Amino acid sequence: MASTDRPNDRDSFPEKGRVSSEALDERRRAALAEIDQAPFSWFHIKVCLVAGVGFFTDAYDIFAINIAASMLGYTYGKGGSLTTWQSTGVKAATPVGNLFGQLIFGWLADIVGRKRMYGVELMIMIIATFGQALSGQAPAVGIIGALIVWRFIMGVGIGGDYPLSAIISSEFAATKSRGRLMTAVFAFQGWGQLTAAIIGLIVVSAYKNEVLASTFPAAKPVDYMWRILIGLGCVPGIIALYFRLTIPETPRFTMDVERNVAQASKDIENVITTGTYISDEDGPIQRVEAPRASIADFRAYFSKWKNLKVIIGTAYSWFALDIAFYGLGLNSSIILTAINFGSPTGSKTSSHYVYENLKNVCVGNLILSVAGLIPGYWVSFLFIDSWGRKPIQLMGFIVLTILFATMGFAYDKLTATKTGTNVFVFLYCLTNFFQNFGPNTTTFVVPGEAFPTRYRSTAHGISAASGKLGAVVAQLGFGQLVNIGGKNKFVKHIMEIFAFFMLTGVASTLLIPETKQKSLEDLSNEDQEGYITGPGVTRS
């Protein structure tokens, strides 16, 4: 970790005055208490919306490929489908990019500030989304290869959004409503997935006549479909970009990382009362002596078991959860096809089959979003500040273990009849519900609360990147395992594997602290009285 004391010409000016460390320490704690006890205001709603639109875009861009992959198969695949490696490549490229983006942006947000990085990740997402929609086939570079590159770049931007949005919403929130604010931000992910399914259904319906009038595999109209579906993902990002670039720096970063207590106090007063902030580049700077981020300090902090166990718990819990969450989310179309839920009838080489199959893929994803994903987020919203994060995560992992084990070991009996298939789909919706009313929400919230300000974004990035490592493992594993023994024959065993990882998530949950109704400073495991160790020096 590099020092966060950035060079500034004003630091070389003559010393103008000193304030005792005791007075500044008290002033810091009073300012932090003001944030923690602030009434819910329009500014909090603004933070929620600005951060939430990013997650809406993230989810749309990530999960639209679940529908677009079928369209790409009809356009560029042999026999109307992509090969296993092509499908795996376009689906896994984004989680791989997420992993890098979460680590890089998480670290940079602790070094240069939340505000300076916020919006940069959105620009990357917008450019990469345009790049996908405009990709073409060429003798030297196939379109699948081009899409994999663009989706990786988009994934870097999406990955950066995780720690930045989590930390900004966490550091501006009041203690009593912090869990609900962070959950509301994260819940936009469900609306993004739902919108991807709705847009997919609208596009398929709009091109119905063109598809039916074409010969198999209806490549030309389907080529329009996936480009429109993917390309529209940049629209909410463009809308949100201005607001992200103009959001204020969090007072906690100004106070604890830049060590400018006076400026942070002014920012708190302005943000809480008016929802705005004043940036005076020529104003005095008052830096204090306080713990500073460095490699030695990072090692010292995380070498203590009470701190190390927290990051192990948050990182592995997210890893275990994303094994199943992305294993299902990026392959729901395959699973629905494997159990013959809503499969079209007739010849697979007819244009009618192409249309019906694409429509059913969109409808199936829409059902899963409405029946499980979205309700799960909002039930978490209702209970996260009363039940607490740890009980919800523990309950979610336990229920998911039971559900996946049931779907795996009873797979043959459930899918043998139409009634059993409907039961399987019901259980599948329940897994989506308890992922979100469970570890999918809490693994996002807890890392944004449980670490000191100077490492909060870095630690969240590490935890989130662990999750995306799980997503990559799941996608690579799913793609290579699903057809063992015949087309989609290994699905039941994949469910059993998911059950095992959910069981391990129960164990890792025991390592995390309960964070409800506690200030971020109390959760940092650092003594706050005497946090400022030296007097401030005010420079002109």
PDB file of N, CA, C and O in Angstrom, residues 45-84:
ATOM      1  N   ILE A  45     -31.191   9.692  -0.639  1.00  0.00           N
ATOM      2  CA  ILE A  45     -31.922   9.148  -1.783  1.00  0.00           C
ATOM      3  C   ILE A  45     -31.102   9.328  -3.061  1.00  0.00           C
ATOM      4  O   ILE A  45     -31.016   8.429  -3.907  1.00  0.00           O
ATOM      5  N   LYS A  46     -30.471  10.509  -3.180  1.00  0.00           N
ATOM      6  CA  LYS A  46     -29.633  10.776  -4.350  1.00  0.00           C
ATOM      7  C   LYS A  46     -28.476   9.789  -4.428  1.00  0.00           C
ATOM      8  O   LYS A  46     -28.187   9.233  -5.507  1.00  0.00           O
ATOM      9  N   VAL A  47     -27.806   9.548  -3.301  1.00  0.00           N
ATOM     10  CA  VAL A  47     -26.701   8.583  -3.274  1.00  0.00           C
ATOM     11  C   VAL A  47     -27.201   7.206  -3.700  1.00  0.00           C
ATOM     12  O   VAL A  47     -26.553   6.504  -4.496  1.00  0.00           O
ATOM     13  N   CYS A  48     -28.358   6.811  -3.178  1.00  0.00           N
ATOM     14  CA  CYS A  48     -28.935   5.502  -3.509  1.00  0.00           C
ATOM     15  C   CYS A  48     -29.212   5.389  -5.004  1.00  0.00           C
ATOM     16  O   CYS A  48     -28.887   4.383  -5.635  1.00  0.00           O
ATOM     17  N   LEU A  49     -29.808   6.424  -5.585  1.00  0.00           N
ATOM     18  CA  LEU A  49     -30.161   6.385  -7.005  1.00  0.00           C
ATOM     19  C   LEU A  49     -28.922   6.402  -7.893  1.00  0.00           C
ATOM     20  O   LEU A  49     -28.826   5.637  -8.858  1.00  0.00           O
ATOM     21  N   VAL A  50     -27.963   7.271  -7.567  1.00  0.00           N
ATOM     22  CA  VAL A  50     -26.752   7.382  -8.385  1.00  0.00           C
ATOM     23  C   VAL A  50     -25.952   6.079  -8.342  1.00  0.00           C
ATOM     24  O   VAL A  50     -25.462   5.596  -9.374  1.00  0.00           O
ATOM     25  N   ALA A  51     -25.811   5.505  -7.157  1.00  0.00           N
ATOM     26  CA  ALA A  51     -25.096   4.234  -7.038  1.00  0.00           C
ATOM     27  C   ALA A  51     -25.924   3.090  -7.622  1.00  0.00           C
ATOM     28  O   ALA A  51     -25.396   2.189  -8.276  1.00  0.00           O
ATOM     29  N   GLY A  52     -27.240   3.135  -7.390  1.00  0.00           N
ATOM     30  CA  GLY A  52     -28.103   2.051  -7.832  1.00  0.00           C
ATOM     31  C   GLY A  52     -28.196   1.920  -9.335  1.00  0.00           C
ATOM     32  O   GLY A  52     -28.250   0.803  -9.867  1.00  0.00           O
ATOM     33  N   VAL A  53     -28.197   3.049 -10.051  1.00  0.00           N
ATOM     34  CA  VAL A  53     -28.252   2.984 -11.511  1.00  0.00           C
ATOM     35  C   VAL A  53     -27.043   2.238 -12.056  1.00  0.00           C
ATOM     36  O   VAL A  53     -27.138   1.517 -13.060  1.00  0.00           O
ATOM     37  N   GLY A  54     -25.916   2.383 -11.385  1.00  0.00           N
ATOM     38  CA  GLY A  54     -24.737   1.628 -11.790  1.00  0.00           C
ATOM     39  C   GLY A  54     -24.961   0.133 -11.669  1.00  0.00           C
ATOM     40  O   GLY A  54     -24.609  -0.642 -12.570  1.00  0.00           O
ATOM     41  N   PHE A  55     -25.567  -0.294 -10.564  1.00  0.00           N
ATOM     42  CA  PHE A  55     -25.821  -1.725 -10.393  1.00  0.00           C
ATOM     43  C   PHE A  55     -26.897  -2.226 -11.347  1.00  0.00           C
ATOM     44  O   PHE A  55     -26.861  -3.378 -11.786  1.00  0.00           O
ATOM     45  N   PHE A  56     -27.855  -1.366 -11.661  1.00  0.00           N
ATOM     46  CA  PHE A  56     -28.848  -1.707 -12.685  1.00  0.00           C
ATOM     47  C   PHE A  56     -28.130  -2.020 -14.002  1.00  0.00           C
ATOM     48  O   PHE A  56     -28.386  -3.046 -14.648  1.00  0.00           O
ATOM     49  N   THR A  57     -27.215  -1.124 -14.380  1.00  0.00           N
ATOM     50  CA  THR A  57     -26.460  -1.307 -15.620  1.00  0.00           C
ATOM     51  C   THR A  57     -25.569  -2.531 -15.550  1.00  0.00           C
ATOM     52  O   THR A  57     -25.472  -3.303 -16.515  1.00  0.00           O
ATOM     53  N   ASP A  58     -24.918  -2.724 -14.403  1.00  0.00           N
ATOM     54  CA  ASP A  58     -24.054  -3.891 -14.213  1.00  0.00           C
ATOM     55  C   ASP A  58     -24.815  -5.184 -14.492  1.00  0.00           C
ATOM     56  O   ASP A  58     -24.363  -6.049 -15.257  1.00  0.00           O
ATOM     57  N   ALA A  59     -25.964  -5.336 -13.826  1.00  0.00           N
ATOM     58  CA  ALA A  59     -26.742  -6.574 -13.938  1.00  0.00           C
ATOM     59  C   ALA A  59     -27.279  -6.756 -15.352  1.00  0.00           C
ATOM     60  O   ALA A  59     -27.261  -7.866 -15.896  1.00  0.00           O
ATOM     61  N   TYR A  60     -27.757  -5.680 -15.948  1.00  0.00           N
ATOM     62  CA  TYR A  60     -28.254  -5.764 -17.323  1.00  0.00           C
ATOM     63  C   TYR A  60     -27.147  -6.276 -18.242  1.00  0.00           C
ATOM     64  O   TYR A  60     -27.346  -7.214 -19.023  1.00  0.00           O
ATOM     65  N   ASP A  61     -25.969  -5.653 -18.150  1.00  0.00           N
ATOM     66  CA  ASP A  61     -24.865  -6.007 -19.039  1.00  0.00           C
ATOM     67  C   ASP A  61     -24.355  -7.424 -18.790  1.00  0.00           C
ATOM     68  O   ASP A  61     -23.992  -8.138 -19.734  1.00  0.00           O
ATOM     69  N   ILE A  62     -24.310  -7.841 -17.519  1.00  0.00           N
ATOM     70  CA  ILE A  62     -23.797  -9.173 -17.200  1.00  0.00           C
ATOM     71  C   ILE A  62     -24.766 -10.256 -17.662  1.00  0.00           C
ATOM     72  O   ILE A  62     -24.382 -11.233 -18.334  1.00  0.00           O
ATOM     73  N   PHE A  63     -26.045 -10.109 -17.321  1.00  0.00           N
ATOM     74  CA  PHE A  63     -26.983 -11.210 -17.515  1.00  0.00           C
ATOM     75  C   PHE A  63     -27.710 -11.173 -18.853  1.00  0.00           C
ATOM     76  O   PHE A  63     -28.366 -12.149 -19.223  1.00  0.00           O
ATOM     77  N   ALA A  64     -27.607 -10.076 -19.604  1.00  0.00           N
ATOM     78  CA  ALA A  64     -28.191 -10.051 -20.948  1.00  0.00           C
ATOM     79  C   ALA A  64     -27.522 -11.089 -21.846  1.00  0.00           C
ATOM     80  O   ALA A  64     -28.144 -11.611 -22.781  1.00  0.00           O
ATOM     81  N   ILE A  65     -26.262 -11.417 -21.548  1.00  0.00           N
ATOM     82  CA  ILE A  65     -25.552 -12.398 -22.367  1.00  0.00           C
ATOM     83  C   ILE A  65     -26.190 -13.775 -22.243  1.00  0.00           C
ATOM     84  O   ILE A  65     -26.057 -14.618 -23.143  1.00  0.00           O
ATOM     85  N   ASN A  66     -26.896 -14.036 -21.142  1.00  0.00           N
ATOM     86  CA  ASN A  66     -27.598 -15.298 -20.975  1.00  0.00           C
ATOM     87  C   ASN A  66     -28.623 -15.497 -22.092  1.00  0.00           C
ATOM     88  O   ASN A  66     -28.846 -16.608 -22.559  1.00  0.00           O
ATOM     89  N   ILE A  67     -29.249 -14.388 -22.521  1.00  0.00           N
ATOM     90  CA  ILE A  67     -30.205 -14.420 -23.633  1.00  0.00           C
ATOM     91  C   ILE A  67     -29.481 -14.257 -24.959  1.00  0.00           C
ATOM     92  O   ILE A  67     -29.754 -14.962 -25.932  1.00  0.00           O
ATOM     93  N   ALA A  68     -28.529 -13.336 -24.995  1.00  0.00           N
ATOM     94  CA  ALA A  68     -27.826 -13.041 -26.246  1.00  0.00           C
ATOM     95  C   ALA A  68     -27.015 -14.227 -26.751  1.00  0.00           C
ATOM     96  O   ALA A  68     -26.820 -14.372 -27.967  1.00  0.00           O
ATOM     97  N   ALA A  69     -26.544 -15.096 -25.851  1.00  0.00           N
ATOM     98  CA  ALA A  69     -25.755 -16.250 -26.280  1.00  0.00           C
ATOM     99  C   ALA A  69     -26.557 -17.152 -27.207  1.00  0.00           C
ATOM    100  O   ALA A  69     -26.013 -17.704 -28.180  1.00  0.00           O
ATOM    101  N   SER A  70     -27.850 -17.325 -26.921  1.00  0.00           N
ATOM    102  CA  SER A  70     -28.703 -18.127 -27.808  1.00  0.00           C
ATOM    103  C   SER A  70     -28.827 -17.454 -29.171  1.00  0.00           C
ATOM    104  O   SER A  70     -28.815 -18.123 -30.212  1.00  0.00           O
ATOM    105  N   MET A  71     -28.945 -16.120 -29.176  1.00  0.00           N
ATOM    106  CA  MET A  71     -29.040 -15.373 -30.430  1.00  0.00           C
ATOM    107  C   MET A  71     -27.729 -15.471 -31.213  1.00  0.00           C
ATOM    108  O   MET A  71     -27.738 -15.623 -32.441  1.00  0.00           O
ATOM    109  N   LEU A  72     -26.601 -15.370 -30.514  1.00  0.00           N
ATOM    110  CA  LEU A  72     -25.303 -15.493 -31.174  1.00  0.00           C
ATOM    111  C   LEU A  72     -25.129 -16.874 -31.793  1.00  0.00           C
ATOM    112  O   LEU A  72     -24.521 -17.023 -32.860  1.00  0.00           O
ATOM    113  N   GLY A  73     -25.677 -17.890 -31.129  1.00  0.00           N
ATOM    114  CA  GLY A  73     -25.600 -19.244 -31.664  1.00  0.00           C
ATOM    115  C   GLY A  73     -26.305 -19.362 -33.001  1.00  0.00           C
ATOM    116  O   GLY A  73     -25.778 -19.974 -33.950  1.00  0.00           O
ATOM    117  N   TYR A  74     -27.487 -18.782 -33.109  1.00  0.00           N
ATOM    118  CA  TYR A  74     -28.229 -18.832 -34.370  1.00  0.00           C
ATOM    119  C   TYR A  74     -27.555 -18.000 -35.460  1.00  0.00           C
ATOM    120  O   TYR A  74     -27.673 -18.299 -36.646  1.00  0.00           O
ATOM    121  N   THR A  75     -26.823 -16.975 -35.063  1.00  0.00           N
ATOM    122  CA  THR A  75     -26.203 -16.083 -36.047  1.00  0.00           C
ATOM    123  C   THR A  75     -24.830 -16.570 -36.494  1.00  0.00           C
ATOM    124  O   THR A  75     -24.511 -16.564 -37.689  1.00  0.00           O
ATOM    125  N   TYR A  76     -24.000 -17.000 -35.525  1.00  0.00           N
ATOM    126  CA  TYR A  76     -22.609 -17.320 -35.843  1.00  0.00           C
ATOM    127  C   TYR A  76     -22.201 -18.748 -35.488  1.00  0.00           C
ATOM    128  O   TYR A  76     -21.077 -19.154 -35.784  1.00  0.00           O
ATOM    129  N   GLY A  77     -23.068 -19.496 -34.851  1.00  0.00           N
ATOM    130  CA  GLY A  77     -22.719 -20.858 -34.460  1.00  0.00           C
ATOM    131  C   GLY A  77     -22.975 -21.859 -35.564  1.00  0.00           C
ATOM    132  O   GLY A  77     -23.671 -21.585 -36.549  1.00  0.00           O
ATOM    133  N   LYS A  78     -22.416 -23.018 -35.416  1.00  0.00           N
ATOM    134  CA  LYS A  78     -22.652 -24.105 -36.352  1.00  0.00           C
ATOM    135  C   LYS A  78     -23.849 -24.920 -35.886  1.00  0.00           C
ATOM    136  O   LYS A  78     -23.887 -25.355 -34.746  1.00  0.00           O
ATOM    137  N   GLY A  79     -24.815 -25.084 -36.760  1.00  0.00           N
ATOM    138  CA  GLY A  79     -26.005 -25.837 -36.394  1.00  0.00           C
ATOM    139  C   GLY A  79     -26.930 -25.094 -35.454  1.00  0.00           C
ATOM    140  O   GLY A  79     -27.768 -25.704 -34.788  1.00  0.00           O
ATOM    141  N   GLY A  80     -26.769 -23.779 -35.366  1.00  0.00           N
ATOM    142  CA  GLY A  80     -27.685 -22.985 -34.553  1.00  0.00           C
ATOM    143  C   GLY A  80     -27.287 -22.812 -33.110  1.00  0.00           C
ATOM    144  O   GLY A  80     -28.091 -22.347 -32.293  1.00  0.00           O
ATOM    145  N   SER A  81     -26.050 -23.149 -32.745  1.00  0.00           N
ATOM    146  CA  SER A  81     -25.616 -22.950 -31.353  1.00  0.00           C
ATOM    147  C   SER A  81     -24.107 -22.739 -31.304  1.00  0.00           C
ATOM    148  O   SER A  81     -23.370 -23.204 -32.173  1.00  0.00           O
ATOM    149  N   LEU A  82     -23.670 -22.029 -30.274  1.00  0.00           N
ATOM    150  CA  LEU A  82     -22.245 -21.842 -30.051  1.00  0.00           C
ATOM    151  C   LEU A  82     -21.619 -23.120 -29.538  1.00  0.00           C
ATOM    152  O   LEU A  82     -22.294 -23.954 -28.925  1.00  0.00           O
ATOM    153  N   THR A  83     -20.328 -23.279 -29.759  1.00  0.00           N
ATOM    154  CA  THR A  83     -19.627 -24.402 -29.152  1.00  0.00           C
ATOM    155  C   THR A  83     -19.517 -24.173 -27.643  1.00  0.00           C
ATOM    156  O   THR A  83     -19.742 -23.055 -27.154  1.00  0.00           O
ATOM    157  N   THR A  84     -19.158 -25.214 -26.921  1.00  0.00           N
ATOM    158  CA  THR A  84     -19.022 -25.088 -25.468  1.00  0.00           C
ATOM    159  C   THR A  84     -18.026 -24.002 -25.096  1.00  0.00           C
ATOM    160  O   THR A  84     -18.276 -23.176 -24.211  1.00  0.00           O
TER     161      THR A  84
END
